[in-house]
Each structure stands twice: as structure tokens, then as C-alpha cells.
Amino acid sequence: MVQRVGIVGAGLMGSGIAEVAAKSGADVLVWELKQEALDAGKERIEKSLAKAVERGKLSAEDRDATLSRLSYTTNLEDFADREMVMEAIVENEKIKKDVFAQLDEIVEDKTAPLCSNTSSLPIQTIASATKNPERVLGLHFFNPVPVLPLVEVIPALTTSEEAVEKAQTFATEKMGKTAIRAKDRSGFIVNFLLVPYMLSAIRMVEQGVATAEDIDTGMKLGAAHPMGPLTLADMVGLDTCAFIADVMFEEFGDPTYSCPPLLRRMVQAGHFGRKSGKGFYEY
Ligand code: NAD
């Protein structure tokens, strides 16, 4: 079983993945490009662990042991001895390809899986930026990583079954996630269903069919969803929703995935949802 893992990026997702991996007993090295971002990621992990202790979900001893398994760096060369890497940096194809090309050179064990948490980029384009594309795959976690139990496992056409098995075993048996497997198609499984659902709800608001509140109430009380599609879109971030819609529309050319003008205008107005204080609701 993999023991030494590297996490590339300590933003929202990277810090969550690092936290869960370290809690599971792995030796976790976290990388960020800039010291400031690295410090912010470290603080996010420490706060999340402190909260888990406060809520009685983690003992103080386990928190201390988890913290002792985490180390931090701004030097990617330090990943030479890693047995597996999980990347969660900004959703930008060029930047991810650059980082994977570097990782492929740096990580000495050429069978060590290099995994991307990308939500929308083809795993194949990332894999093709390396000399060992058989070890590159998608490992797509859900936000917040310490809470949501799912991981999507996405082999590219070139990925070896050995790399997939190694990464999936770590994510399930060590990190305790439930894995589902999808082909390397935009949206994988969850977003393929969820994104057009949120876009349909936005089109309903746009066309004046119903208010955001009534649509959300409908899906909560009529379909037993924990939250409605517009609350969910605000939580995901409206800019993120528009970005993923554009990528899926480009992939499939199907109007189901096209970004509704209302969503585009809200993003242009800086109404990103919960994170900006305004979306379909005020926060
Ligand atoms: P984030 O903005 O919180 O973190 C991104 C990190 O990338 C930041 O820490 C930033 O310092 C770093 N970064 C920025 N520019 C960089 C560069 N040029 N080189 C290297 N690093 C750079 O984003 P996030 O929400 O954690 O998303 C990270 C990845 O996870 C993305 O690929 C995203 O699609 C995916 N993802 C996000 C969610 C979600 O709900 N937020 C869910 C699943 C997957």
C-alpha cells in the first residue's frame, strides 16, 4: 500500500485531500507555488482538524498524530520519493500540463500514480503531457473532501490498470472513500448529471416559470434532495458552473450543456453565489 503521498495545491480541494490522507496514516507532503498560498493551506487544514476535535469527531491525540504526518514545501523537487501524487491546482489546462510534465520527471518511481482532481479537463490531455502517460489518471474528490465520501476514478485511454488499482486502493482502503469508475468524458458521472440539472433550473428562473425559492422547495420537498438546484449552484460557484457548462458544451455540442444567458450575466456582474455574497440568494 502507498504510504508517501504528495499533494499538489493546497487550495480548497488540495487541503481537504491532504487532511484526509494524513488522517488515514499516510506521510503527506503538500506543495504550493507560493509560500503565502502554502501557509493559507496549512492554516485551513489545522482549522479543519481543530473543528473535528471540537465536534468530538477526532481525538486530540489523533489530531496531533495527523499534524505530525503533514509536511509542506514550495519545491516540487521534494516529491522525488513520493509513491503517489494527487494534484488539485487551478483548473487551467496549460498550468496542469506543465506541472504533470515536471512531476513525471521528478517522481523517481515511474509506476507511482499521478492523479488529477480536475473537474472538466480531459485526463488524456494531461497524461499526454508526460513521458509515462500510463501512470496518469483522474481521481475526482468532492467538496468538502473530509465530509463527502465519494471519489470518481477516471482512467485515460493510456492509463495502466496497475496505476488505477494502486490509486483506487489508496483512495478507498486508506482514505475510506467509495470509488466509482467513469470513462474520460467531460463531467464523468456526477457532473454529467448534475450540471444540466442546475442549468435547467437556471433556465426556469430565466423564463419566469417559477422563483428560485419555489424551484428549490420543489426539489427538496418533492424529490427529497438535501438542497435545491439553485442553492447548490450558489454553493458550487456560478463562475464554476458557467465554466464547466462551457467545457461540456464544447465536448458534446449539445444545447443541454449551453450556458444560459442569465448565468453568463450573473457571472459578468460578479454574482458568483455564496463566495461573493450574492447569487440566486443573498449571503
Ligand atoms: P482553489 O482555487 O481553492 O485552489 C487552487 C490552487 O491552485 C490554489 O491554492 C492556488 O495557489 C494554486 N495555483 C494557482 N495558480 C497556480 C499556478 N500557476 N501553478 C500552480 N498552482 C497554482 O481551487 P479548488 O476548488 O481547490 O480546485 C482545485 C482543483 O480541484 C480544480 O482542478 C477543480 O476543478 C477541482 N475540483 C474542485 C471542486 C470544488 O468543488 N471546488 C470539486 C472537485 C474538483
Coordinates of C-alpha atoms and ligand atoms in Angstrom, one line a residue:
M1 CA 0.0 0.0 0.0
V2 CA 1.1 3.5 -0.8
Q3 CA 2.5 5.4 2.2
R4 CA 4.2 8.5 0.9
V5 CA 1.9 10.8 -1.0
G6 CA 2.3 14.2 -2.5
I7 CA -0.5 16.8 -2.8
V8 CA 0.0 19.4 -5.4
G9 CA -2.0 22.5 -4.5
A10 CA -3.4 23.5 -1.0
G11 CA -6.5 25.3 -2.0
L12 CA -10.0 24.2 -1.1
M13 CA -9.7 20.7 -2.5
G14 CA -5.9 20.1 -2.0
S15 CA -6.1 20.9 1.7
G16 CA -9.1 18.6 2.1
I17 CA -7.4 15.8 0.3
A18 CA -4.2 16.3 2.3
E19 CA -6.2 16.3 5.6
V20 CA -8.0 13.1 4.8
A21 CA -4.8 11.3 3.5
A22 CA -2.9 12.4 6.7
K23 CA -5.7 11.3 9.0
S24 CA -5.6 7.9 7.3
G25 CA -2.0 7.4 8.4
A26 CA -0.1 8.4 5.2
D27 CA 3.0 10.5 5.1
V28 CA 1.8 13.6 3.3
L29 CA 3.8 16.3 1.6
V30 CA 1.9 19.3 0.4
W31 CA 3.2 21.7 -2.3
E32 CA 2.1 25.2 -3.3
L33 CA 3.8 27.5 -5.8
K34 CA 4.0 30.4 -3.3
Q35 CA 4.7 30.5 0.4
E36 CA 1.6 32.6 1.1
A37 CA -0.7 30.0 -0.5
L38 CA 1.1 27.2 1.3
D39 CA 0.6 29.0 4.7
A40 CA -3.0 29.5 3.9
G41 CA -3.5 25.8 3.0
K42 CA -1.7 24.8 6.2
E43 CA -4.0 27.1 8.3
R44 CA -7.0 25.6 6.5
I45 CA -6.0 22.1 7.4
E46 CA -5.2 23.0 11.0
K47 CA -8.6 24.8 11.4
S48 CA -10.5 21.9 9.9
L49 CA -8.7 19.4 12.3
A50 CA -9.4 21.7 15.3
K51 CA -13.1 21.8 14.3
A52 CA -13.2 18.0 14.1
V53 CA -11.8 17.8 17.7
E54 CA -14.3 20.4 18.9
R55 CA -17.1 18.4 17.5
G56 CA -15.8 15.2 19.1
K57 CA -15.1 13.6 15.7
L58 CA -11.3 13.3 16.3
S59 CA -9.3 12.9 19.5
A60 CA -6.6 15.5 20.4
E61 CA -4.0 12.6 20.1
D62 CA -5.2 11.7 16.6
R63 CA -5.1 15.4 15.6
D64 CA -1.5 15.7 16.8
A65 CA -0.6 12.5 15.0
T66 CA -2.2 13.7 11.8
L67 CA -0.3 17.0 12.0
S68 CA 3.0 15.2 12.6
R69 CA 2.4 13.3 9.3
L70 CA 2.0 16.5 7.3
S71 CA 4.9 18.5 5.8
Y72 CA 4.9 21.4 3.4
T73 CA 7.1 22.7 0.6
T74 CA 7.3 25.1 -2.3
N75 CA 9.9 23.0 -4.0
L76 CA 8.4 20.4 -6.3
E77 CA 11.8 18.5 -6.4
D78 CA 10.9 17.3 -2.9
F79 CA 8.4 14.9 -4.5
A80 CA 11.2 12.6 -5.7
D81 CA 10.4 9.9 -3.2
R82 CA 6.6 10.0 -3.4
E83 CA 4.7 6.8 -4.2
M84 CA 1.6 8.6 -5.4
V85 CA 0.7 12.2 -6.2
M86 CA -2.7 13.9 -6.2
E87 CA -3.0 17.2 -7.9
A88 CA -5.6 19.9 -7.1
I89 CA -4.3 23.2 -8.5
V90 CA -6.2 25.8 -10.6
E91 CA -8.4 24.5 -13.4
N92 CA -6.1 25.5 -16.2
E93 CA -5.0 23.1 -18.9
K94 CA -1.6 24.7 -19.6
I95 CA -0.7 25.0 -15.9
K96 CA -1.8 21.4 -15.2
K97 CA 0.2 20.0 -18.1
D98 CA 3.3 21.9 -17.1
V99 CA 3.0 20.6 -13.5
F100 CA 2.4 17.0 -14.7
A101 CA 5.4 17.1 -17.1
Q102 CA 7.6 18.3 -14.1
L103 CA 6.1 15.7 -11.7
D104 CA 6.8 12.9 -14.3
E105 CA 10.5 13.9 -14.3
I106 CA 10.8 14.4 -10.6
V107 CA 8.9 11.4 -9.1
E108 CA 11.5 8.7 -9.3
D109 CA 9.3 5.6 -9.1
K110 CA 7.9 5.7 -12.6
T111 CA 5.0 3.4 -11.6
A112 CA 3.8 5.9 -8.9
P113 CA 0.3 7.1 -10.0
L114 CA 0.0 10.8 -10.8
C115 CA -3.6 11.8 -10.3
S116 CA -5.5 14.9 -11.2
N117 CA -8.6 16.2 -9.4
T118 CA -9.7 18.1 -12.5
S119 CA -13.5 18.6 -12.8
S120 CA -13.6 19.3 -16.5
L121 CA -10.3 18.8 -18.4
P122 CA -9.7 15.6 -20.3
I123 CA -7.4 13.3 -18.3
Q124 CA -5.9 12.3 -21.7
T125 CA -4.6 15.8 -22.4
I126 CA -2.9 15.9 -19.0
A127 CA -1.5 12.4 -19.4
S128 CA -0.2 13.2 -22.9
A129 CA 2.0 16.0 -21.4
T130 CA 4.1 13.3 -19.6
K131 CA 6.6 10.6 -20.8
N132 CA 4.8 8.0 -18.7
P133 CA 1.1 8.5 -19.5
E134 CA 0.3 5.0 -18.2
R135 CA 0.6 6.3 -14.7
V136 CA -1.7 9.4 -15.1
L137 CA -5.4 9.2 -14.1
G138 CA -8.2 11.2 -12.7
L139 CA -9.1 11.0 -9.1
H140 CA -12.0 13.3 -8.6
F141 CA -13.0 14.1 -5.0
F142 CA -16.0 16.1 -3.8
N143 CA -16.2 19.3 -1.7
P144 CA -15.8 19.2 1.3
V145 CA -13.4 16.3 1.0
P146 CA -13.4 15.4 4.7
V147 CA -17.2 15.1 4.5
L148 CA -18.3 13.7 1.1
P149 CA -17.4 10.0 0.8
L150 CA -17.2 9.7 -3.0
V151 CA -14.3 9.6 -5.4
E152 CA -14.6 9.2 -9.1
V153 CA -11.8 7.2 -10.7
I154 CA -11.1 8.1 -14.4
P155 CA -8.5 6.2 -16.4
A156 CA -7.4 7.8 -19.7
L157 CA -7.0 5.6 -22.8
T158 CA -3.3 5.3 -21.9
T159 CA -3.6 4.6 -18.2
S160 CA -2.4 1.2 -16.9
E161 CA -4.7 -1.0 -14.8
E162 CA -1.8 -1.2 -12.3
A163 CA -1.8 2.6 -11.8
V164 CA -5.6 2.7 -11.5
E165 CA -5.6 -0.1 -8.9
K166 CA -2.9 1.4 -6.8
A167 CA -4.6 4.9 -6.7
Q168 CA -8.1 3.4 -6.2
T169 CA -6.9 1.2 -3.4
F170 CA -5.3 4.1 -1.6
A171 CA -8.5 6.3 -2.0
T172 CA -10.8 3.5 -0.8
E173 CA -8.9 1.3 1.7
K174 CA -6.7 4.1 3.1
M175 CA -8.8 7.3 2.7
G176 CA -12.1 5.5 3.2
K177 CA -13.8 6.8 0.1
T178 CA -16.3 4.9 -2.1
A179 CA -15.0 4.8 -5.6
I180 CA -17.0 4.8 -8.8
R181 CA -15.3 4.5 -12.2
A182 CA -16.0 6.6 -15.3
K183 CA -14.6 6.9 -18.8
D184 CA -12.6 10.0 -19.6
R185 CA -15.6 12.1 -20.8
S186 CA -16.4 15.6 -19.7
G187 CA -18.4 15.6 -16.5
F188 CA -17.5 12.0 -15.6
I189 CA -20.6 10.6 -13.8
V190 CA -21.8 13.2 -11.2
N191 CA -21.3 16.4 -13.1
F192 CA -22.6 14.9 -16.3
L193 CA -26.0 14.6 -14.5
L194 CA -25.7 17.5 -12.1
V195 CA -24.6 20.3 -14.4
P196 CA -27.5 20.0 -16.9
Y197 CA -29.9 19.8 -13.9
M198 CA -28.6 23.1 -12.4
L199 CA -28.6 24.7 -15.9
S200 CA -32.3 23.6 -16.4
A201 CA -33.2 25.2 -13.0
I202 CA -31.4 28.4 -14.1
R203 CA -33.3 28.4 -17.4
M204 CA -36.6 28.0 -15.5
V205 CA -35.8 31.2 -13.5
E206 CA -34.7 32.9 -16.7
Q207 CA -38.0 32.1 -18.4
G208 CA -40.0 33.1 -15.3
V209 CA -41.5 29.6 -14.8
A210 CA -41.0 29.8 -11.1
T211 CA -39.0 31.6 -8.4
A212 CA -35.6 30.3 -7.2
E213 CA -37.2 29.6 -3.8
D214 CA -40.1 27.6 -5.3
I215 CA -37.8 25.6 -7.6
D216 CA -35.6 24.7 -4.6
T217 CA -38.5 24.0 -2.3
G218 CA -39.9 21.7 -5.1
M219 CA -36.8 19.6 -5.3
K220 CA -36.3 19.5 -1.5
L221 CA -39.8 18.5 -0.6
G222 CA -40.9 16.7 -3.7
A223 CA -37.8 14.8 -4.6
A224 CA -36.1 14.6 -1.1
H225 CA -33.0 16.4 -2.3
P226 CA -31.0 17.9 0.7
M227 CA -30.9 21.2 -1.2
G228 CA -32.4 22.7 -4.3
P229 CA -30.5 23.2 -7.6
L230 CA -30.1 27.0 -7.2
T231 CA -28.8 26.8 -3.6
L232 CA -26.5 24.1 -5.0
A233 CA -25.4 26.3 -7.9
D234 CA -24.7 29.2 -5.5
M235 CA -22.6 26.8 -3.3
V236 CA -20.6 25.4 -6.2
G237 CA -20.0 29.0 -7.5
L238 CA -21.8 30.4 -10.5
D239 CA -18.5 31.1 -12.3
T240 CA -17.5 27.5 -11.8
C241 CA -21.0 26.4 -13.1
A242 CA -20.6 28.5 -16.3
F243 CA -17.0 27.3 -16.8
I244 CA -18.0 23.6 -16.6
A245 CA -21.0 24.2 -18.8
D246 CA -18.8 25.8 -21.5
V247 CA -16.4 22.9 -21.3
M248 CA -19.2 20.3 -21.6
F249 CA -20.8 22.2 -24.4
E250 CA -17.5 22.2 -26.3
E251 CA -17.1 18.5 -25.7
F252 CA -20.6 17.3 -26.7
G253 CA -22.0 20.2 -28.8
D254 CA -25.4 19.6 -27.2
P255 CA -27.5 22.6 -26.2
T256 CA -28.4 20.8 -22.9
Y257 CA -25.0 22.0 -21.7
S258 CA -25.0 25.5 -23.1
C259 CA -24.6 28.3 -20.5
P260 CA -27.9 30.2 -20.1
P261 CA -27.5 34.0 -20.8
L262 CA -28.8 34.7 -17.2
L263 CA -25.9 32.7 -15.7
R264 CA -23.4 34.4 -18.0
R265 CA -24.8 37.9 -17.0
M266 CA -24.7 37.0 -13.3
V267 CA -21.0 35.9 -13.6
Q268 CA -20.2 39.2 -15.5
A269 CA -21.9 41.1 -12.7
G270 CA -19.6 39.4 -10.2
H271 CA -22.5 37.5 -8.7
F272 CA -20.7 34.2 -8.1
G273 CA -23.0 32.8 -5.4
R274 CA -22.1 32.1 -1.8
K275 CA -18.4 33.1 -2.1
S276 CA -19.2 36.6 -3.4
G277 CA -22.2 37.1 -1.1
K278 CA -24.7 37.2 -3.9
G279 CA -26.1 34.7 -6.4
F280 CA -29.6 33.4 -6.7
Y281 CA -29.7 34.3 -2.9
E282 CA -28.0 36.9 -0.7
Y283 CA -25.5 35.6 1.8
Ligands
NAD1 P1 -8.6 26.7 -5.3 O1 -8.7 27.9 -6.0 O2 -9.2 26.6 -3.9 O3 -7.1 26.1 -5.3 C1 -6.3 26.1 -6.4 C2 -4.9 26.2 -6.0 O4 -4.1 26.3 -7.2 C3 -4.6 27.4 -5.2 O5 -4.1 27.0 -3.9 C4 -3.5 28.2 -5.9 O6 -2.5 28.7 -5.1 C5 -3.0 27.2 -6.9 N1 -2.5 27.8 -8.1 C6 -3.0 28.9 -8.7 N2 -2.2 29.2 -9.8 C7 -1.2 28.3 -9.9 C8 -0.2 28.0 -10.8 N3 0.1 28.8 -11.8 N4 0.6 26.9 -10.5 C9 0.4 26.1 -9.5 N5 -0.6 26.3 -8.6 C10 -1.4 27.4 -8.8 O7 -9.4 25.6 -6.2 P2 -10.1 24.2 -5.8 O8 -11.6 24.5 -5.7 O9 -9.4 23.6 -4.7 O10 -9.9 23.4 -7.2 C11 -8.7 22.7 -7.4 C12 -9.0 21.6 -8.5 O11 -10.0 20.7 -8.0 C13 -9.5 22.1 -9.8 O12 -9.0 21.3 -10.8 C14 -11.0 21.9 -9.7 O13 -11.6 21.8 -10.9 C15 -11.1 20.7 -8.9 N6 -12.3 20.4 -8.1 C16 -12.9 21.4 -7.4 C17 -14.1 21.1 -6.7 C18 -14.8 22.2 -5.9 O14 -15.9 22.0 -5.5 N7 -14.1 23.3 -5.6 C19 -14.6 19.8 -6.7 C20 -13.9 18.8 -7.4 C21 -12.8 19.1 -8.1

